[in-house]
């Protein structure tokens, strides 16, 4: 069985993002970019399934500018087999991403799509669910653990009250939560090997998808800042302040 | 011109998130209808009918909706979607699961986790873990929206909506429920509690994390945690507050042994009063805490409990 792993190039999670002065977006100049951490977990899970012999091929897909090749290479260095880059300029909305991925799934016919539950830039948490719907497949979102067996996959999902386990008929889409695994670091020999692995390039037009944004971003602004308050010296003083604020009753 | 809100519930009680979503929905389109999908959930439909401003409740009562699985919710919502100008769901793990499927099938972008409605087609939503706020205008046509419920007040009661039973939609047979392991707690739910006491890695162990219980029980508070504490296995995942966990906005957020990673702050910075206890005076949490105490938590927790007891605050623990 083949697994398809869509990955997104995003601002590194350690970078403090800055909103541009003209409110047109966030500043991307000279900012470190990395693979979306949730997608990294998806890559790791796919590779583990391959190591267990349950999967034969791990295909990495990214949609973005030519630099998204680096993100694909990172996933190939972790153990992915080959890559597909859908080259785009400018932002692509989740629905358009889902349509591009559907076109790729129609051609590649994977048994499973594994991807992050959300990207840490747009925080939309939509793409996996939209892809599943467009393909007419089942979905296991926010995966905490998964178990492949023959024609089904069992997914334990992180839900508001705890964990929920569902069984999905394959093919299916699974989106990863934080605790599914701890992604590996690529070793130097594997980084070298990854440079020789093939990456195919496609355009949205070839895949028959219009990626023109449909929502209009009117502005991107700084969130309301909370001013730092006061430091208290003792527990008794803290309780005084909380009682004054009327939050202890 | 009507908005449809999808109810959040456990087949017995209507979750507060529903009435909050109604408030957001009324700003997008009115009147508001509610869809209750569940199993043996007539009481939930009755509760939904009592929300002020709701004109009609659609009730799909069938075993296939007992767990509100995304695949069956998709076909059900699509079967009633046609007349509605807007479809909204709370941004809970349930709403986030099914609504994007509906949006995709309607070929409509979804606007996720809105925190404000500026105009019927214009919304604010947090991006980059709340480090920026995006003002987004949706295209003409249906609005498909999930709502971060902590930023909207619940619609009042006193409504007298009619309840209309609707037929179940086709089950696509893609998924089935296996089991659920829910954390049982007598404490209030994290997202609706008036007081939240959260612990971080500073607590050091699952055993030590229980130190928070005494104070939580005294104050009738919910207990939350940072990602670090969850990852370290001190508490289950559903305790997590933050960008990828739950967003909370209680009257009082008491952060104990939490340094304050941006991903954590994203989930609690809308709380009315934030108090923090941490032994590291440079911890980022102090930059937004209204009241900060630099103190070792193992000294501060018993002291806090004694101080509350001395003043007769809360229930006897």
Coordinates of C-alpha atoms in Angstrom, one line a residue:
Chain A
X1 CA 0.0 0.0 0.0
X2 CA 1.1 3.5 -0.8
X3 CA 0.8 6.4 1.7
X4 CA 0.6 10.0 0.5
X5 CA 1.9 12.6 3.0
X6 CA 1.1 16.3 2.2
X7 CA 3.5 18.7 4.0
X8 CA 3.4 22.5 4.3
X9 CA 6.3 24.9 4.5
X10 CA 5.6 27.4 7.3
X11 CA 7.3 29.9 9.5
X12 CA 9.4 27.9 12.0
X13 CA 7.4 27.4 15.2
X14 CA 10.1 29.0 17.3
X15 CA 10.0 32.3 15.4
X16 CA 8.1 35.2 17.0
X17 CA 6.0 36.4 14.1
X18 CA 5.7 40.1 13.3
X19 CA 2.8 41.8 11.7
X20 CA 3.8 44.1 8.9
X21 CA 3.3 47.8 9.5
X22 CA 0.9 48.2 6.6
X23 CA -1.2 45.3 8.0
X24 CA -1.0 43.4 4.7
X25 CA 0.3 40.2 6.4
X26 CA 3.1 38.9 8.6
X27 CA 6.8 39.6 7.8
X28 CA 8.3 36.7 6.0
X29 CA 11.6 38.4 5.0
X30 CA 14.7 36.6 6.4
X31 CA 12.5 34.4 8.6
X32 CA 13.4 30.8 9.2
X33 CA 11.0 28.4 7.5
X34 CA 10.4 24.8 8.4
X35 CA 8.0 21.9 7.9
X36 CA 4.7 22.3 9.7
X37 CA 5.3 20.3 12.9
X38 CA 2.1 18.3 12.6
X39 CA 3.1 17.3 9.1
X40 CA 6.4 16.2 10.4
X41 CA 4.5 13.8 12.7
X42 CA 2.6 12.5 9.7
X43 CA 5.9 11.9 7.8
X44 CA 7.3 10.0 10.8
X45 CA 4.1 7.9 11.1
X46 CA 4.2 7.0 7.4
X47 CA 7.9 5.9 7.7
X48 CA 7.1 3.8 10.8
X49 CA 4.3 2.0 8.9
X50 CA 6.8 1.3 6.1
X51 CA 9.4 0.0 8.5
X52 CA 6.8 -2.3 10.0
X53 CA 6.1 -3.6 6.5
X54 CA 2.6 -2.4 6.3
X55 CA 3.3 0.2 3.6
X56 CA 5.4 -0.1 0.5
X57 CA 5.9 3.5 -0.6
X58 CA 5.8 6.9 1.1
X59 CA 5.1 9.8 -1.3
X60 CA 5.6 13.3 0.0
X61 CA 3.6 16.2 -1.6
X62 CA 3.9 19.9 -1.0
X63 CA 2.1 22.8 -2.5
X64 CA 4.0 26.1 -2.5
X65 CA 6.8 28.1 -4.0
X66 CA 10.0 26.4 -5.3
X67 CA 11.5 26.6 -1.8
X68 CA 8.9 24.0 -0.7
X69 CA 11.3 21.6 -2.4
X70 CA 13.5 21.9 0.7
X71 CA 10.6 20.9 2.9
X72 CA 10.0 17.8 0.6
X73 CA 13.8 17.0 0.8
X74 CA 13.6 17.1 4.6
X75 CA 10.8 14.5 4.5
X76 CA 12.7 12.4 2.0
X77 CA 15.8 12.6 4.3
X78 CA 13.6 11.2 7.1
X79 CA 12.7 8.3 4.9
X80 CA 10.1 9.3 2.3
X81 CA 10.6 7.6 -1.1
X82 CA 9.8 10.4 -3.6
X83 CA 8.3 13.8 -3.8
X84 CA 5.7 15.8 -5.8
X85 CA 5.8 19.6 -5.8
X86 CA 2.8 21.5 -6.9
X87 CA 4.3 24.9 -7.6
X88 CA 2.2 27.9 -6.8
X89 CA 2.8 31.6 -6.1
X90 CA 1.0 33.3 -3.3
X91 CA -1.4 31.9 -0.8
X92 CA -3.5 28.9 -1.6
X93 CA -6.7 28.4 0.5
X94 CA -7.4 25.1 2.2
X95 CA -10.2 24.2 -0.2
X96 CA -7.9 24.7 -3.2
X97 CA -5.2 22.7 -1.5
X98 CA -7.8 19.9 -0.9
X99 CA -8.7 20.0 -4.7
X100 CA -5.0 19.8 -5.7
X101 CA -4.5 16.9 -3.4
X102 CA -7.6 15.2 -4.7
X103 CA -6.2 15.4 -8.2
X104 CA -2.9 13.9 -7.0
X105 CA -4.8 11.1 -5.2
X106 CA -6.8 10.3 -8.3
X107 CA -3.5 9.7 -10.1
X108 CA -1.5 8.1 -7.4
X109 CA -4.2 6.0 -5.8
X110 CA -2.8 5.9 -2.2
X111 CA -4.4 3.6 0.4
X112 CA -3.9 6.2 3.1
X113 CA -3.3 9.9 3.3
X114 CA -1.5 11.1 6.4
X115 CA -1.2 14.8 7.1
X116 CA -1.1 17.3 10.0
X117 CA -4.3 18.3 11.6
X118 CA -3.6 22.0 11.0
X119 CA -0.8 24.2 9.8
X120 CA 0.6 26.5 12.4
X121 CA 0.5 29.6 10.2
X122 CA -3.2 29.7 9.1
X123 CA -4.5 27.5 12.0
X124 CA -7.5 26.5 9.8
X125 CA -7.7 22.8 10.5
X126 CA -9.7 22.0 7.4
X127 CA -7.6 20.5 4.6
X128 CA -7.6 16.8 5.6
X129 CA -11.4 16.9 6.2
X130 CA -12.0 18.6 2.9
X131 CA -9.8 16.2 1.0
X132 CA -11.6 13.2 2.6
X133 CA -15.0 14.7 1.6
X134 CA -13.9 15.4 -2.0
X135 CA -12.6 11.8 -2.3
X136 CA -15.7 10.3 -0.6
X137 CA -13.4 8.7 2.0
X138 CA -13.6 8.4 5.8
X139 CA -11.5 10.5 8.1
X140 CA -9.7 10.1 11.4
X141 CA -8.8 13.5 12.5
X142 CA -6.5 14.5 15.5
X143 CA -4.9 11.0 15.6
X144 CA -3.4 9.9 18.9
X145 CA -2.6 6.4 17.6
X146 CA -3.5 4.3 14.6
X147 CA -3.6 0.7 13.7
X148 CA -3.7 -0.6 10.1
X149 CA -5.2 -4.0 9.5
X150 CA -6.1 -5.3 6.1
X151 CA -8.9 -3.2 4.7
X152 CA -9.4 -0.9 7.8
X153 CA -7.6 1.6 9.9
X154 CA -8.5 2.1 13.6
X155 CA -7.8 5.7 14.8
X156 CA -7.8 6.9 18.4
X157 CA -8.7 10.6 18.2
X158 CA -8.0 13.3 20.7
X159 CA -11.4 14.9 21.4
X160 CA -12.5 17.5 23.9
X161 CA -13.5 14.9 26.5
X162 CA -10.7 12.4 26.1
X163 CA -10.1 9.8 23.4
X164 CA -12.5 8.4 20.8
X165 CA -11.6 5.4 18.6
X166 CA -13.2 5.0 15.1
X167 CA -12.7 2.4 12.5
X168 CA -12.4 3.6 8.9
X169 CA -12.7 1.7 5.7
X170 CA -9.6 2.2 3.5
X171 CA -8.6 4.3 1.7
X172 CA -9.0 7.0 4.3
X173 CA -7.5 10.3 5.4
X174 CA -5.8 10.5 8.9
X175 CA -4.7 13.8 10.4
X176 CA -2.1 13.8 13.1
X177 CA -2.2 15.3 16.6
X178 CA 0.9 16.1 18.7
X179 CA 1.2 12.8 20.6
X180 CA 1.0 10.3 17.8
X181 CA 4.9 10.0 17.8
X182 CA 8.1 11.9 18.2
X183 CA 9.6 12.6 14.7
X184 CA 13.2 11.5 14.1
X185 CA 16.1 13.6 13.0
X186 CA 17.4 12.9 9.6
X187 CA 21.0 11.4 9.7
X188 CA 23.7 12.9 7.5
X189 CA 23.9 9.9 5.2
X190 CA 20.2 10.0 4.7
X191 CA 20.3 13.7 4.0
X192 CA 22.9 13.0 1.2
X193 CA 20.7 10.1 -0.1
X194 CA 17.6 12.3 -0.2
X195 CA 19.3 14.6 -2.7
X196 CA 19.1 11.8 -5.2
X197 CA 15.5 11.0 -4.6
X198 CA 13.1 12.2 -7.4
X199 CA 10.8 15.2 -7.0
X200 CA 8.2 15.6 -9.8
X201 CA 6.9 19.1 -10.4
X202 CA 3.4 19.9 -11.4
X203 CA 1.3 23.1 -11.8
X204 CA -2.3 23.7 -10.6
X205 CA -3.3 24.1 -14.3
X206 CA -2.0 20.6 -15.1
X207 CA -4.1 19.3 -12.2
X208 CA -7.1 21.3 -13.4
X209 CA -7.5 23.4 -10.3
X210 CA -8.1 27.1 -10.1
X211 CA -6.2 28.3 -7.0
X212 CA -7.3 31.9 -7.0
X213 CA -8.2 32.9 -3.4
X214 CA -11.9 33.3 -2.9
X215 CA -11.8 35.0 0.5
X216 CA -10.3 38.4 0.8
X217 CA -7.8 39.2 3.6
X218 CA -8.8 42.8 4.5
X219 CA -6.0 43.1 7.0
X220 CA -3.7 41.3 9.4
X221 CA -3.3 43.1 12.7
X222 CA -1.6 42.7 16.1
X223 CA -3.8 41.0 18.7
X224 CA -4.9 43.2 21.6
X225 CA -2.0 43.1 24.0
X226 CA -2.5 42.6 27.7
X227 CA -0.4 44.9 29.8
X228 CA 1.8 43.2 32.3
X229 CA 0.3 43.5 35.8
X230 CA 1.9 43.7 39.2
X231 CA 4.1 41.3 41.0
X232 CA 3.0 40.4 44.5
X233 CA 5.3 39.3 47.3
X234 CA 3.3 36.8 49.2
X235 CA 0.5 34.3 48.8
X236 CA -1.6 36.4 51.2
X237 CA -1.1 39.5 48.9
X238 CA -2.1 37.4 45.9
X239 CA -5.3 36.3 47.5
X240 CA -6.0 39.9 48.5
X241 CA -5.7 41.1 44.9
X242 CA -7.8 38.2 43.6
X243 CA -10.5 38.9 46.2
X244 CA -10.4 42.7 45.2
X245 CA -10.8 41.7 41.5
X246 CA -13.9 39.8 42.6
X247 CA -12.9 36.5 41.0
X248 CA -12.8 34.2 44.0
X249 CA -16.5 34.0 44.7
Chain B
X1 CA -32.4 34.6 5.1
X2 CA -31.6 32.2 7.9
X3 CA -28.6 30.8 9.7
X4 CA -28.3 27.2 10.8
X5 CA -26.3 26.3 13.9
X6 CA -25.3 22.7 14.5
X7 CA -25.8 21.8 18.2
X8 CA -23.0 20.4 20.4
X9 CA -24.3 17.9 22.9
X10 CA -23.8 14.5 24.4
X11 CA -27.4 13.2 23.7
X12 CA -28.5 14.2 27.2
X13 CA -27.5 17.8 27.7
X14 CA -27.0 20.7 25.3
X15 CA -23.5 22.1 25.6
X16 CA -23.1 25.8 26.3
X17 CA -21.1 26.2 23.1
X18 CA -24.4 26.0 21.2
X19 CA -25.9 29.1 22.7
X20 CA -22.6 31.0 22.2
X21 CA -22.6 29.9 18.5
X22 CA -26.2 31.2 18.2
X23 CA -24.9 34.7 19.3
X24 CA -22.4 34.7 16.5
X25 CA -24.9 33.3 14.0
X26 CA -27.4 36.0 14.7
X27 CA -24.8 38.6 13.6
X28 CA -24.4 36.7 10.3
X29 CA -28.0 36.0 9.4
X30 CA -31.3 35.8 11.2
X31 CA -33.5 34.1 12.3
X32 CA -31.5 31.2 13.6
X33 CA -32.4 27.5 13.3
X34 CA -30.6 24.8 15.2
X35 CA -29.9 21.3 14.0
X36 CA -29.7 18.7 16.7
X37 CA -28.3 15.4 15.4
X38 CA -28.1 12.6 18.0
X39 CA -29.6 9.5 19.4
X40 CA -32.5 9.6 21.9
X41 CA -31.8 13.3 22.3
X42 CA -35.3 14.8 22.4
X43 CA -34.4 16.6 25.7
X44 CA -31.5 18.3 23.9
X45 CA -33.8 19.5 21.2
X46 CA -36.1 20.9 23.8
X47 CA -33.2 22.8 25.5
X48 CA -32.2 24.2 22.1
X49 CA -35.7 25.4 21.5
X50 CA -35.5 27.4 24.6
X51 CA -32.5 29.5 23.4
X52 CA -33.6 33.1 22.8
X53 CA -33.7 34.1 19.1
X54 CA -34.1 30.6 17.8
X55 CA -37.0 30.1 15.5
X56 CA -36.9 26.4 14.7
X57 CA -35.1 23.3 15.9
X58 CA -34.5 20.5 13.4
X59 CA -34.2 17.1 15.2
X60 CA -32.5 14.2 13.5
X61 CA -32.9 11.5 16.1
X62 CA -31.2 8.3 14.9
X63 CA -28.7 5.8 16.3
X64 CA -26.3 6.7 13.4
X65 CA -25.8 10.2 14.9
X66 CA -25.1 9.0 18.5
X67 CA -21.4 10.0 18.1
X68 CA -21.8 12.7 15.5
X69 CA -19.2 11.0 13.2
X70 CA -18.1 13.4 10.4
X71 CA -19.1 11.2 7.5
X72 CA -22.7 10.8 8.6
X73 CA -22.9 14.5 9.8
X74 CA -21.8 15.6 6.3
X75 CA -24.7 13.9 4.5
X76 CA -27.2 15.0 7.1
X77 CA -26.2 18.7 7.0
X78 CA -26.1 18.7 3.2
X79 CA -29.6 17.3 3.1
X80 CA -30.9 20.4 4.9
X81 CA -28.3 23.0 3.8
X82 CA -30.1 24.4 0.7
X83 CA -32.2 27.3 2.1
X84 CA -29.6 28.6 4.6
X85 CA -27.5 31.7 4.1
X86 CA -25.0 30.6 6.8
X87 CA -24.1 27.3 8.5
X88 CA -22.2 27.6 11.8
X89 CA -20.7 25.1 14.3
X90 CA -18.8 25.6 17.5
X91 CA -15.1 25.1 17.0
X92 CA -15.0 22.1 19.2
X93 CA -13.3 18.9 18.2
X94 CA -16.7 17.7 16.9
X95 CA -17.5 20.9 14.9
X96 CA -13.9 21.0 13.5
X97 CA -14.3 17.4 12.4
X98 CA -17.5 17.5 10.3
X99 CA -17.9 21.1 9.1
X100 CA -15.0 21.3 6.6
X101 CA -16.5 18.2 4.8
X102 CA -19.8 20.2 4.3
X103 CA -17.8 23.2 3.1
X104 CA -15.9 21.1 0.6
X105 CA -19.0 19.5 -0.8
X106 CA -20.7 22.9 -1.2
X107 CA -17.5 24.2 -2.9
X108 CA -17.4 27.0 -0.3
X109 CA -14.4 28.1 1.7
X110 CA -14.8 27.6 5.5
X111 CA -13.9 30.4 7.9
X112 CA -12.4 28.7 11.0
X113 CA -12.5 29.7 14.6
X114 CA -13.9 33.2 14.3
X115 CA -13.5 35.5 17.3
X116 CA -15.7 38.4 16.0
X117 CA -18.3 39.1 13.3
X118 CA -17.6 42.6 11.9
X119 CA -20.2 42.4 9.1
X120 CA -22.3 39.4 7.9
X121 CA -19.5 38.5 5.5
X122 CA -16.5 39.8 7.5
X123 CA -14.8 38.0 10.3
X124 CA -11.8 38.2 12.6
X125 CA -9.9 35.0 13.4
X126 CA -6.6 34.3 15.1
X127 CA -3.7 33.0 13.0
X128 CA -0.1 32.0 14.0
X129 CA -1.2 30.8 17.4
X130 CA -3.0 34.0 18.2
X131 CA 0.1 36.2 17.4
X132 CA -1.8 37.9 14.6
X133 CA -5.5 38.5 13.9
X134 CA -6.8 38.1 10.3
X135 CA -9.8 40.1 9.1
X136 CA -11.3 38.0 6.4
X137 CA -14.2 38.7 3.9
X138 CA -16.0 35.6 2.7
X139 CA -17.1 35.4 -0.9
X140 CA -20.8 35.8 -1.9
X141 CA -22.9 32.8 -1.2
X142 CA -23.2 30.6 1.8
X143 CA -21.1 31.4 4.8
X144 CA -19.6 28.3 6.5
X145 CA -18.1 29.2 9.8
X146 CA -16.7 27.6 13.0
X147 CA -16.9 29.8 16.1
X148 CA -14.4 30.1 19.0
X149 CA -17.0 30.0 21.6
X150 CA -15.0 31.7 24.4
X151 CA -15.3 35.1 22.7
X152 CA -19.1 35.1 22.4
X153 CA -21.6 35.4 25.2
X154 CA -24.2 32.7 25.3
X155 CA -27.6 33.7 23.9
X156 CA -30.2 33.9 26.7
X157 CA -33.1 31.6 27.4
X158 CA -36.8 32.0 27.1
X159 CA -37.1 31.0 23.5
X160 CA -40.1 29.1 22.2
X161 CA -38.9 27.6 19.0
X162 CA -40.8 24.7 17.4
X163 CA -39.1 21.3 17.1
X164 CA -39.4 19.6 13.7
X165 CA -38.3 16.0 13.3
X166 CA -36.4 15.4 10.1
X167 CA -35.4 12.1 8.5
X168 CA -31.9 10.7 8.8
X169 CA -29.7 11.0 5.7
X170 CA -27.9 8.2 4.0
X171 CA -25.0 6.7 6.0
X172 CA -22.1 6.5 3.5
X173 CA -20.7 3.5 5.5
X174 CA -17.2 4.9 5.6
X175 CA -16.6 4.9 9.4
X176 CA -17.9 3.3 12.6
X177 CA -17.5 4.0 16.2
X178 CA -15.4 1.7 18.3
X179 CA -15.0 3.1 21.8
X180 CA -14.6 6.3 23.8
X181 CA -12.4 6.9 26.9
X182 CA -13.6 10.0 28.5
X183 CA -12.0 11.5 31.5
X184 CA -14.5 11.4 34.3
X185 CA -14.5 14.4 36.5
X186 CA -16.9 16.0 38.9
X187 CA -15.3 19.3 38.1
X188 CA -16.7 21.9 35.7
X189 CA -15.8 21.6 32.0
X190 CA -12.6 23.4 31.1
X191 CA -14.1 25.7 28.4
X192 CA -17.0 26.8 30.5
X193 CA -15.5 27.0 34.0
X194 CA -15.4 30.3 35.8
X195 CA -12.1 29.5 37.3
X196 CA -9.3 27.5 35.6
X197 CA -6.2 26.3 37.5
X198 CA -3.5 25.1 35.2
X199 CA -0.3 23.4 35.9
X200 CA 2.9 23.0 33.8
X201 CA 6.0 21.0 33.8
X202 CA 7.1 22.8 37.0
X203 CA 4.9 20.4 38.9
X204 CA 7.3 17.6 38.0
X205 CA 5.1 14.5 38.1
X206 CA 1.6 13.2 37.8
X207 CA 1.5 12.8 41.6
X208 CA 2.4 16.4 42.2
X209 CA -0.1 17.5 39.7
X210 CA -2.8 16.3 42.1
X211 CA -1.7 19.1 44.4
X212 CA -3.9 21.4 42.2
X213 CA -7.0 19.3 42.9
X214 CA -7.4 20.5 46.5
X215 CA -7.5 24.1 45.4
X216 CA -9.6 23.4 42.4
X217 CA -12.2 21.5 44.5
X218 CA -12.3 24.4 47.0
X219 CA -12.9 27.0 44.3
X220 CA -15.1 24.8 42.1
X221 CA -12.5 25.3 39.3
X222 CA -11.6 23.2 36.3
X223 CA -8.0 21.9 36.0
X224 CA -6.0 22.5 32.8
X225 CA -2.4 22.0 31.8
X226 CA 0.3 23.2 29.4
X227 CA 1.4 21.0 26.5
X228 CA 4.6 20.3 28.4
X229 CA 2.7 18.8 31.3
X230 CA 0.5 16.7 28.9
X231 CA 3.5 15.5 26.9
X232 CA 5.3 14.5 30.1
X233 CA 2.3 12.3 30.9
X234 CA 1.2 14.1 34.1
X235 CA -2.4 14.5 32.8
X236 CA -4.5 13.3 29.8
X237 CA -4.6 15.2 26.5
X238 CA -8.0 16.8 27.1
X239 CA -6.5 18.9 29.8
X240 CA -4.4 20.9 27.3
X241 CA -4.9 24.6 27.0
X242 CA -3.3 26.3 24.0
X243 CA -3.1 26.7 20.2
X244 CA -3.7 23.0 19.6
X245 CA -5.6 22.3 22.8
X246 CA -8.5 24.2 24.1
X247 CA -9.1 27.9 24.2
X248 CA -10.5 29.1 27.5
X249 CA -11.5 32.5 28.8
X250 CA -12.6 32.2 32.5
X251 CA -13.0 34.9 35.0
X252 CA -9.8 33.7 36.7
X253 CA -6.9 31.8 35.1
X254 CA -4.4 30.6 37.7
X255 CA -1.2 29.4 36.0
X256 CA 1.0 27.4 38.3
X257 CA 4.5 26.3 37.2
X258 CA 3.8 27.3 33.6
X259 CA 6.5 29.3 31.8
X260 CA 4.1 30.6 29.1
X261 CA 5.1 29.4 25.6
X262 CA 3.3 31.4 23.0
X263 CA 1.3 28.3 22.0
X264 CA -0.1 28.1 25.6
X265 CA -0.8 31.9 25.9
X266 CA -2.8 31.6 22.7
X267 CA -5.3 29.5 24.5
X268 CA -5.8 31.6 27.7
X269 CA -5.0 35.2 27.0
X270 CA -8.6 36.2 26.8
X271 CA -9.2 35.3 30.5
X272 CA -10.5 38.2 32.5
X273 CA -7.9 37.9 35.3
X274 CA -4.7 36.0 34.9
X275 CA -2.6 35.1 38.0
X276 CA 0.7 33.2 37.8
X277 CA 2.9 31.5 40.3
X278 CA 6.4 30.5 39.0
X279 CA 9.8 30.5 40.6
X280 CA 11.4 31.9 37.5
X281 CA 10.9 35.7 37.5
X282 CA 11.8 35.9 33.8
X283 CA 9.1 33.4 32.8
X284 CA 7.1 34.9 29.8
X285 CA 3.8 34.2 31.7
X286 CA 4.5 37.2 33.9
X287 CA 4.4 39.5 30.9
X288 CA 0.7 39.1 30.6
X289 CA -0.3 38.1 34.1
X290 CA -2.3 40.6 36.1
X291 CA -0.8 39.3 39.3
X292 CA 2.4 37.4 39.4
X293 CA 4.0 35.7 42.4
X294 CA 7.7 34.6 42.1
X295 CA 7.7 31.6 44.4
X296 CA 8.4 27.9 44.5
X297 CA 5.1 26.3 43.7
X298 CA 5.6 23.5 46.3
X299 CA 5.7 26.2 48.9
X300 CA 3.0 28.4 47.4
X301 CA 0.3 25.7 46.8
X302 CA -0.2 24.7 50.4
X303 CA 0.1 28.3 51.5
X304 CA -2.6 29.3 49.0
X305 CA -4.8 26.5 50.2
X306 CA -4.4 27.6 53.8
X307 CA -4.9 31.2 53.0
X308 CA -8.2 30.4 51.2
X309 CA -9.3 28.2 54.1
X310 CA -8.4 30.9 56.6
X311 CA -10.6 33.4 54.8
X312 CA -13.5 30.9 54.4
X313 CA -13.3 31.2 50.6
X314 CA -14.8 28.3 48.7
X315 CA -16.0 24.9 49.9
X316 CA -14.2 23.1 52.7
X317 CA -11.7 20.8 51.1

